[in-house]
Short mmCIF file of C-alpha atoms (C1' of nucleotides) and ligand atoms in Angstrom, two decimals:
data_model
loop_
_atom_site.label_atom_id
_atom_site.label_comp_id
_atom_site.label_asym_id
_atom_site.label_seq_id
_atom_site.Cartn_x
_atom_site.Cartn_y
_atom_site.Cartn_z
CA UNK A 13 -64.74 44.87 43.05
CA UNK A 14 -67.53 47.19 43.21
CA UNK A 15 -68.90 45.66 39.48
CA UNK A 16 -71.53 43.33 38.13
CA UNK A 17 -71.26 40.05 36.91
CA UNK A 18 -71.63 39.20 33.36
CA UNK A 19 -74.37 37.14 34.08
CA UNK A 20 -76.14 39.91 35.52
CA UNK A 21 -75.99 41.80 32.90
CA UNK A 22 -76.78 39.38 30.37
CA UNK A 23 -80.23 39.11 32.73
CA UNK A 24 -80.68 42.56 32.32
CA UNK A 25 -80.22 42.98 28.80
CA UNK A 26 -82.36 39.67 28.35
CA UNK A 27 -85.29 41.25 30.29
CA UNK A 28 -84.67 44.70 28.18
CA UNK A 29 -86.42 42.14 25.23
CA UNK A 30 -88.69 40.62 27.80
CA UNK A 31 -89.83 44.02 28.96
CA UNK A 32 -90.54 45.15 25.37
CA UNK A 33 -92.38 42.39 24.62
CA UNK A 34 -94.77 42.06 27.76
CA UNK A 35 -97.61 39.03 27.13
CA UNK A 36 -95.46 37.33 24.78
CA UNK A 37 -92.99 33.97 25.36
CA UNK A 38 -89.61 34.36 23.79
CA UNK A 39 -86.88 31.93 23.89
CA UNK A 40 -83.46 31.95 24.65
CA UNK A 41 -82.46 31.43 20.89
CA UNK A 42 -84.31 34.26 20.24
CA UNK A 43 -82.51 36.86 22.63
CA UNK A 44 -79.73 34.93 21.20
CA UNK A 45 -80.48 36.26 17.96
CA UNK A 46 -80.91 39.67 18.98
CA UNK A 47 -77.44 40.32 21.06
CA UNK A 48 -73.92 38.10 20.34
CA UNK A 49 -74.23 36.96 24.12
CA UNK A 50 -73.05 32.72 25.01
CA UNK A 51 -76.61 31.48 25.03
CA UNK A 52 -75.96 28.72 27.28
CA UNK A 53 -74.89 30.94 29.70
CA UNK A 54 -77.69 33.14 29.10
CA UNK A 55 -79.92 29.94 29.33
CA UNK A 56 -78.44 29.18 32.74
CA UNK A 57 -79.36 33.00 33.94
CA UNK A 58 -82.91 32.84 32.81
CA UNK A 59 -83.22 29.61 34.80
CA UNK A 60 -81.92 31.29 37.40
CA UNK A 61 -84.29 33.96 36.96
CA UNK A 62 -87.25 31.93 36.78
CA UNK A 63 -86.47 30.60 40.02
CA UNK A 64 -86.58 33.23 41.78
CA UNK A 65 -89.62 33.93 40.43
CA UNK A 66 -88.95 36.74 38.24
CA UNK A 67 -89.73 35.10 35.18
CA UNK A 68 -91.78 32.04 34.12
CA UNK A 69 -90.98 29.69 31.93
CA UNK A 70 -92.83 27.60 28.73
CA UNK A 71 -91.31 24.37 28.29
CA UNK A 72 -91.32 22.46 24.95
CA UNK A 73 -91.60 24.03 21.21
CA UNK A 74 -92.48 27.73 21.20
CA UNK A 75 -91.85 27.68 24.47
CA UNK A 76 -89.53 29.97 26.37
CA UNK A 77 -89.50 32.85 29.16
CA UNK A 78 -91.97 35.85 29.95
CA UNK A 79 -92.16 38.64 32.90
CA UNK A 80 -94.49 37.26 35.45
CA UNK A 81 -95.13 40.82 36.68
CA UNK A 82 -95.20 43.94 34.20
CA UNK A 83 -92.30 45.78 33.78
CA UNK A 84 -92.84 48.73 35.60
CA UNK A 85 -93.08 46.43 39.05
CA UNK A 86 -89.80 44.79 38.77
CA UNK A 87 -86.44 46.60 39.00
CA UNK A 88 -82.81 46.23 38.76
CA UNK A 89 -82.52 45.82 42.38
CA UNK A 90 -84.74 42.39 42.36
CA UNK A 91 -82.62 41.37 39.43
CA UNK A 92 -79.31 41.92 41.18
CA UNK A 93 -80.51 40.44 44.21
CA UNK A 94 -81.50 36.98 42.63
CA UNK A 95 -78.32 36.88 40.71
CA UNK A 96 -75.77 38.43 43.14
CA UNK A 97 -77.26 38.30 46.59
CA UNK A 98 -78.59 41.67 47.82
CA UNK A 99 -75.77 43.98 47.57
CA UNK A 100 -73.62 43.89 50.37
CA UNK A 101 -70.86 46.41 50.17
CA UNK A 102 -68.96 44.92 52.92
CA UNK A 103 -68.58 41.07 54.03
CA UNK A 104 -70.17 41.31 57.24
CA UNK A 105 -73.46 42.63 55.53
CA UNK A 106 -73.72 39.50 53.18
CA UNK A 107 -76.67 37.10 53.04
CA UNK A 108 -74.18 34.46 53.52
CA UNK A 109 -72.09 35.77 55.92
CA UNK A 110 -71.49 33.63 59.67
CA UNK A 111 -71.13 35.20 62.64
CA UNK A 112 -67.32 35.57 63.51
CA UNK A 113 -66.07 35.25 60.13
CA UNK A 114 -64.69 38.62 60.79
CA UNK A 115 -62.29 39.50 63.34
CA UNK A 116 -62.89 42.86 63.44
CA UNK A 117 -66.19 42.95 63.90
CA UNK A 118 -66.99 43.39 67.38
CA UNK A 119 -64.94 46.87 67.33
CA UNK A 120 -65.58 47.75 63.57
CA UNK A 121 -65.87 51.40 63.39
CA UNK A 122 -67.17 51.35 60.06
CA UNK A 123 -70.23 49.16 60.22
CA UNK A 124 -72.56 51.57 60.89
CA UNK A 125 -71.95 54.18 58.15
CA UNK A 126 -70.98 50.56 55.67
CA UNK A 127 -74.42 50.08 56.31
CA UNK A 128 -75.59 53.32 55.85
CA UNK A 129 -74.18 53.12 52.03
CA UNK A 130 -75.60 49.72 51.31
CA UNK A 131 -78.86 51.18 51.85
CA UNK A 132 -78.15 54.59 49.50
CA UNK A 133 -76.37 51.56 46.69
CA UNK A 134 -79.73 49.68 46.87
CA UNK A 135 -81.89 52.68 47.03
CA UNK A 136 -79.85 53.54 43.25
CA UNK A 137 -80.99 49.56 41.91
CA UNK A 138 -84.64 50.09 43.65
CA UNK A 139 -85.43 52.86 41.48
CA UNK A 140 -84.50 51.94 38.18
CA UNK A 141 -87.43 49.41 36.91
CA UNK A 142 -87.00 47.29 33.88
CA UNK A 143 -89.27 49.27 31.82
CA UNK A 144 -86.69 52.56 32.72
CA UNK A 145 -84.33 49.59 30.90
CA UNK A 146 -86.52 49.12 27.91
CA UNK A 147 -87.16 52.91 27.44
CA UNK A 148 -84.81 54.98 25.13
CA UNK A 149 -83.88 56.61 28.52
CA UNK A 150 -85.16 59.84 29.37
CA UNK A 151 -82.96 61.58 31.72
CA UNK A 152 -84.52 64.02 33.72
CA UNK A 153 -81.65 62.92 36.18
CA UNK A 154 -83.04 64.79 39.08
CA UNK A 155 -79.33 65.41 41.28
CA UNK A 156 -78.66 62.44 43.05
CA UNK A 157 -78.50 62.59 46.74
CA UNK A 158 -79.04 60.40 49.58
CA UNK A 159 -77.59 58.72 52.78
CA UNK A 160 -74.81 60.88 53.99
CA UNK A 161 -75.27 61.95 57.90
CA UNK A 162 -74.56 65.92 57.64
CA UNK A 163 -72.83 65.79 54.55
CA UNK A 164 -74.62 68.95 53.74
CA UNK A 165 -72.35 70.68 51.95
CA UNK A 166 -70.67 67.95 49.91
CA UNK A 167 -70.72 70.62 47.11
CA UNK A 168 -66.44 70.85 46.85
CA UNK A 169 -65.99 67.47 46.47
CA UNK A 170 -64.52 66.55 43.27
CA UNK A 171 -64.11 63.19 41.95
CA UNK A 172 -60.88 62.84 41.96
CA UNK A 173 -60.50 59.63 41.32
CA UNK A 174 -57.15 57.98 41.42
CA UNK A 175 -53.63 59.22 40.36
CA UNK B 30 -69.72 40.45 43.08
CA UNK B 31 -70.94 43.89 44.02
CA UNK B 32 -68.56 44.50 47.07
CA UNK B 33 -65.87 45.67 48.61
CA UNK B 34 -62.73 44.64 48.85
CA UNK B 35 -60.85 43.55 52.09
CA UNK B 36 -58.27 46.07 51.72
CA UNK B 37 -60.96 48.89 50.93
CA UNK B 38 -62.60 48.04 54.09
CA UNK B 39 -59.25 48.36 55.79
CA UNK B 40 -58.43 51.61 54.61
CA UNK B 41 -61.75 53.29 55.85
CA UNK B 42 -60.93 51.66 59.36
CA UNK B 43 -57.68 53.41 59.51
CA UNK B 44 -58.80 56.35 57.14
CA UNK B 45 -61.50 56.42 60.20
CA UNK B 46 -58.45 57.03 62.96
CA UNK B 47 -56.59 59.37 60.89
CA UNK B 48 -59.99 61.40 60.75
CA UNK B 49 -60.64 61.42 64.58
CA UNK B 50 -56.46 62.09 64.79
CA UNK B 51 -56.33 65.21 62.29
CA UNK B 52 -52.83 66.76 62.50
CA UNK B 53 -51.02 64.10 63.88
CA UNK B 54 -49.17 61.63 62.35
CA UNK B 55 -50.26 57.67 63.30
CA UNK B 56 -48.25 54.39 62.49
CA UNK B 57 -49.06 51.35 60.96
CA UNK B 58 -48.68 49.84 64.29
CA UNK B 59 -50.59 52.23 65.76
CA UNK B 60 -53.74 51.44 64.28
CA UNK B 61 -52.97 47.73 64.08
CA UNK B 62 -53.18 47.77 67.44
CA UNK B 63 -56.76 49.75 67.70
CA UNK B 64 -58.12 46.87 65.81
CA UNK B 65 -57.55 43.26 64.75
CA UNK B 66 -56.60 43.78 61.23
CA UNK B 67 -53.63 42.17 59.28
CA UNK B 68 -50.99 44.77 59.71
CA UNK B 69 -48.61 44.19 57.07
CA UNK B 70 -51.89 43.64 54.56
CA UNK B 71 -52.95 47.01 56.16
CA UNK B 72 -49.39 49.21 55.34
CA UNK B 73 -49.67 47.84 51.79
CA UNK B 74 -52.69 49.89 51.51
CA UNK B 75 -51.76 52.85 53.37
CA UNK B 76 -49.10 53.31 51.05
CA UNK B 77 -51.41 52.91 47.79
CA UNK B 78 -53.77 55.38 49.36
CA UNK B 79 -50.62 57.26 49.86
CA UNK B 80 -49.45 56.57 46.43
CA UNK B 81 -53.30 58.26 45.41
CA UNK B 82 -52.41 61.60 47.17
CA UNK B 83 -54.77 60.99 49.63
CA UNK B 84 -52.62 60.13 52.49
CA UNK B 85 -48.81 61.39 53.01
CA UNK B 86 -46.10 59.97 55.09
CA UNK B 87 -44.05 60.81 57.34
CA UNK B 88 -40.52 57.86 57.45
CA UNK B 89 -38.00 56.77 59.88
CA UNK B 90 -38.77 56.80 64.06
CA UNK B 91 -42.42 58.52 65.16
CA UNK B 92 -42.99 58.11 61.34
CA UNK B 93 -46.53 57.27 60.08
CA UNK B 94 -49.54 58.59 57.95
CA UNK B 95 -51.51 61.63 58.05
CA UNK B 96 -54.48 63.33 55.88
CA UNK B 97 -53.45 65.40 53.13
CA UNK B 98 -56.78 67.16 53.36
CA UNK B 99 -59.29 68.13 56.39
CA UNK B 100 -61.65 64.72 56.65
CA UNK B 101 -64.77 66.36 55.30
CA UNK B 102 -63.13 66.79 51.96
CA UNK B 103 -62.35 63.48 51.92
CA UNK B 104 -65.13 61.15 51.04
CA UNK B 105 -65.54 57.24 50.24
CA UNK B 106 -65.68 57.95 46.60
CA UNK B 107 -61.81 59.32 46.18
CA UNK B 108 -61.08 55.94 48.32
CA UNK B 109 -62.66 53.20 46.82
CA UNK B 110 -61.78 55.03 43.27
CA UNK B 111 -57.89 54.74 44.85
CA UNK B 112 -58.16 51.27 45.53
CA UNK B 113 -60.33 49.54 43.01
CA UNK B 114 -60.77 52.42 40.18
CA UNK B 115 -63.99 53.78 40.29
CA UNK B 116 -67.40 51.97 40.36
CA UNK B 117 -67.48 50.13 37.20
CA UNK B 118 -71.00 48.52 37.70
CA UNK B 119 -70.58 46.98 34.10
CA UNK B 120 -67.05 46.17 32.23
CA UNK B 121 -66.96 48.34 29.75
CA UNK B 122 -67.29 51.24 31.77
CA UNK B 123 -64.53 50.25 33.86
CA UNK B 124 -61.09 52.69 33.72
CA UNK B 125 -59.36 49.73 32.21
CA UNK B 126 -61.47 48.58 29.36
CA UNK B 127 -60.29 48.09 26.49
CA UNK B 128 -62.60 48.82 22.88
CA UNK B 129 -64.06 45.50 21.64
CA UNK B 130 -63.13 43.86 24.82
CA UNK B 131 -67.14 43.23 24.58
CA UNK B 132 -69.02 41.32 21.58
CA UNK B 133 -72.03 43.37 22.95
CA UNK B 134 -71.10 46.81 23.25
CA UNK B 135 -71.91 48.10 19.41
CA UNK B 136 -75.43 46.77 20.26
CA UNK B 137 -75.81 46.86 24.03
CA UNK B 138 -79.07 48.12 25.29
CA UNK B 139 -78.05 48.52 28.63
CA UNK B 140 -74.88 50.69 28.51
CA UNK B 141 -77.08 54.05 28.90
CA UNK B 142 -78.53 52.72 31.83
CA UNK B 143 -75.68 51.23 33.53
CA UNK B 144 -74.55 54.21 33.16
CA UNK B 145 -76.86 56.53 34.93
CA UNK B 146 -76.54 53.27 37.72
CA UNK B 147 -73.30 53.98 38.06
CA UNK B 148 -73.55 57.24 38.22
CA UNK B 149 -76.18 57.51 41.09
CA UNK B 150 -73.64 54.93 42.84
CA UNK B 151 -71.03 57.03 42.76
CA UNK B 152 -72.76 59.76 44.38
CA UNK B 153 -74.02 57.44 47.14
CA UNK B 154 -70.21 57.07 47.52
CA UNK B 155 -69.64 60.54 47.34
CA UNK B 156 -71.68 62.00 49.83
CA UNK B 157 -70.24 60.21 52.56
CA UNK B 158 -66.93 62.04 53.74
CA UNK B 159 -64.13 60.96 56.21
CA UNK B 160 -65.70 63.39 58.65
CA UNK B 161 -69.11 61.21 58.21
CA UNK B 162 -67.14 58.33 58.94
CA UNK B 163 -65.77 59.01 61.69
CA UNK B 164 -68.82 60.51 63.85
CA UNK B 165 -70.55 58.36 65.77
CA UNK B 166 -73.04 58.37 62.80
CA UNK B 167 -75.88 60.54 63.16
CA UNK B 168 -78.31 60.04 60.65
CA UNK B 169 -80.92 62.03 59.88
CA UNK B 170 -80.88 59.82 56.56
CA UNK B 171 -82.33 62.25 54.44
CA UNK B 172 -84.07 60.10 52.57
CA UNK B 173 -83.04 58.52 49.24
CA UNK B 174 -83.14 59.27 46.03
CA UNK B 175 -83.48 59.55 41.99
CA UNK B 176 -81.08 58.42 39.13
CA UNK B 177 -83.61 56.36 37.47
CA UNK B 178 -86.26 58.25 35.25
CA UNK B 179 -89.75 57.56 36.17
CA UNK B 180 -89.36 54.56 39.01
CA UNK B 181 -92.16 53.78 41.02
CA UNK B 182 -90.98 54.04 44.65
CA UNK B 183 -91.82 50.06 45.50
CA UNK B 184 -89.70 50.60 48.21
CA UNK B 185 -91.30 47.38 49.43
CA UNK B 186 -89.50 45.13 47.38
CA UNK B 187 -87.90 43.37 49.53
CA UNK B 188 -84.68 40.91 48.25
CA UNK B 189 -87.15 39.16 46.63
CA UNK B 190 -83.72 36.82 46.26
CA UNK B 191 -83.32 32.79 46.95
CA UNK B 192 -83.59 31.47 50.30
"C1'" DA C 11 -24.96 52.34 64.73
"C1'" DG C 12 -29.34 50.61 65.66
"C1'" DA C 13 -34.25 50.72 66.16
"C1'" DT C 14 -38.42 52.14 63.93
"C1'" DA C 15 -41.12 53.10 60.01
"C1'" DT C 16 -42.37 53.58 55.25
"C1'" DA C 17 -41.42 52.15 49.84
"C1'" DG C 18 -41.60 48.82 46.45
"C1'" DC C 19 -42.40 44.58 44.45
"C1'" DA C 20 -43.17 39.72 43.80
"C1'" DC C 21 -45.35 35.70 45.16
"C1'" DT C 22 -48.71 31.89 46.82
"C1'" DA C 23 -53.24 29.86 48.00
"C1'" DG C 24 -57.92 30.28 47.77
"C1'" DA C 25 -62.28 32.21 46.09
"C1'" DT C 26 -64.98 33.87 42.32
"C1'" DC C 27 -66.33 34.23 37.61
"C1'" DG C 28 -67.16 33.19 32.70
"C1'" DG C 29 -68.35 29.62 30.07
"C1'" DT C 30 -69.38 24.76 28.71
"C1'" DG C 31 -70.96 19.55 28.83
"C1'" DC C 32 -74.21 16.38 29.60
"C1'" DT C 33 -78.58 14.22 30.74
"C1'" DG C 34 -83.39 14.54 31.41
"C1'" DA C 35 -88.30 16.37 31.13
"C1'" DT C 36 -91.97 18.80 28.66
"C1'" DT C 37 -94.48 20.41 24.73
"C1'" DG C 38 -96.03 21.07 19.86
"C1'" DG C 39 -96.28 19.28 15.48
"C1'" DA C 40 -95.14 16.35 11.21
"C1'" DT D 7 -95.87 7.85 17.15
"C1'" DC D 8 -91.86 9.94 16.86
"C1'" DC D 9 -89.10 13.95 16.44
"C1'" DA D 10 -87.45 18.51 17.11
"C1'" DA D 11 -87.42 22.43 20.05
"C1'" DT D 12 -87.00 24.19 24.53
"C1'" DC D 13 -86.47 24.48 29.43
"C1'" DA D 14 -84.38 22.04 34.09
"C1'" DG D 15 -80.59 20.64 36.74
"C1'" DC D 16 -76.02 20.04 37.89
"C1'" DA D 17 -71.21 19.46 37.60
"C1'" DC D 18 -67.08 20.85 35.69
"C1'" DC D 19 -62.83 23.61 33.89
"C1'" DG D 20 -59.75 27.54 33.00
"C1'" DA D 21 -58.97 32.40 33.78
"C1'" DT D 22 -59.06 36.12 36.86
"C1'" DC D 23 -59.17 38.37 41.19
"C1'" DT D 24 -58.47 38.61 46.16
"C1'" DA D 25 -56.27 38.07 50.81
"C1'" DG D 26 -52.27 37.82 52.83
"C1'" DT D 27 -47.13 37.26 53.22
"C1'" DG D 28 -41.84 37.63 52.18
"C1'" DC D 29 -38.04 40.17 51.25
"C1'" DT D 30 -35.15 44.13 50.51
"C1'" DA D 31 -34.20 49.03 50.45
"C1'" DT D 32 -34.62 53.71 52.25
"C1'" DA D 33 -35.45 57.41 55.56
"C1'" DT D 34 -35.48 59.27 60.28
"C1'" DC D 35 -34.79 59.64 65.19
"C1'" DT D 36 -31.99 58.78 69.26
S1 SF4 E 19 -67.13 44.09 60.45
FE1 SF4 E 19 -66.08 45.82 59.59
S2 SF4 E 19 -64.31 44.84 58.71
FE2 SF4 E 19 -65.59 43.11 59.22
S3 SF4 E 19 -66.69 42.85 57.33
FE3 SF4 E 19 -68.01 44.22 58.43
S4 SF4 E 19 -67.26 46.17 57.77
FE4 SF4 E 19 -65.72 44.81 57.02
S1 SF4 E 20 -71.46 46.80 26.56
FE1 SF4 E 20 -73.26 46.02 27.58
S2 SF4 E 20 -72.66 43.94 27.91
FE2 SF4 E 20 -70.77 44.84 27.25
S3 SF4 E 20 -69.89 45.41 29.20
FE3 SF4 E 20 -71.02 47.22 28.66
S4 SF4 E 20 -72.95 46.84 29.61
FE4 SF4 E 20 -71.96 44.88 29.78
#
DNA sequence: AGATATAGCACTAGATCGGTGCTGATTGGA
DNA sequence: TCCAATCAGCACCGATCTAGTGCTATATCT
């Protein structure tokens, strides 16, 4: 399933408020307050957060999270990657992934090019920061592009989707 | 989990024969025996992708599966979208999604971004055709791209992740 | 007729995910 | 001093999704 988790997106709509609120401490409650989100589960993200060094925390009363970078240096792809692993698109590309779990790949024709998509899929996290969260979204939306070979003239092809 | 599933992966293995095989029609057993893969897992999705209009089939004796279309104007996008629906990134931008299914959405400062996320993800997906796939991947990589408004290009930040 | 191949569907076991319980440690303040 | 607020850590459960298989029917070629 090519989707995030909920707790990553409870992180990222937790650090939307962190990110407008740079210098501050806000607690979980707080956040809580803001968006009808499980707190405890948020509270178990923004540990999870904080230890990967993303955020910091302020134990005891008024105490509670804060960006330990400003929010123009940390993007979604950090985020992901702390909560998710980095994204791996196939198995064999996985942080946690042991040699010879997969039979195919000694012969997989599709590594390579697998690959070649993680990168473009990362590139996409890498260049939205959390302050591009915060913002009221400006969309210049400058065409998308990347990671194809050739691919030049990709122009005909529709979505299509399913059905 | 942001990853593929098994059974994607399997189709762009054998999606990957029919593209170096255009014109002819190739068998289930065929490809099973090109590379270690779970062939009756493997004709289940042949016959979704089939189902999608991406693939037809040919029944009976010297039966099998061939490309509807030429392999460039076939790319990853129309296949993962035929297997697993398109990108979803977050739930409620999933094909299946029902209104309300989410105590955030009315309030959810993220959708807008998610959005253009999924977006740019999709056309990381998109620009990679059959054709692509099946070349002995030349990449000139032309360099990645937008989707996110301003974005510093950090491209240094590494996983940044546990471990 | 018989072998080969796809069509369709249901089913099980295991992994993952969403969410919660509980106990402890730290801090600020009445 | 003691209490309330808040983070830290970890284990646990139920629901959902995934990987893979079983079985039966249908079409085609020889
Ligand atoms: S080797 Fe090929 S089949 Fe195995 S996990 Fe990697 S991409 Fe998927
Ligand atoms: S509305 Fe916000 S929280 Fe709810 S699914 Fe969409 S992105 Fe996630």
């Amino acid at each position: 399933m090519l989707q995030l988790t909920k707790r990553t997106e409870y992180a990222l709509i937790a650090l939307t408020v962190l990110a407008g609120r740079e210098g501050e401490v806000v607690s979980v409650r707080e956040i809580g307050e803001l968006y009808p989100v499980p707190r405890r589960l948020l509270a178990e993200v923004l540990k999870e957060l904080s230890r990967a060094g993303i955020l910091a925390s302020q134990r005891g009363s008024n105490g509670g999270y804060f960006l330990t970078r400003p929010a123009a240096e940390i993007n979604v792809a950090q985020v992901v990657g702390a909560l998710e692993g980095l994204p791996a698109i196939a198995g064999c590309s996985s942080e946690d992934f042991e040699p010879g779990a997969c039979e195919v790949e000694p012969v997989c024709p599709i590594r390579s090019p697998i690959q070649r998509l993680r990168i473009g899929v990362w590139a996409v996290f890498e260049r939205m920061s959390l302050r591009d969260l915060a913002e009221p979204a400006r969309p210049p939306l400058s065409r998308a592009v990347p990671v194809g070979s050739g691919a030049s003239d990709g122009s005909s092809s529709g979505s299509g989707s399913e059905a």
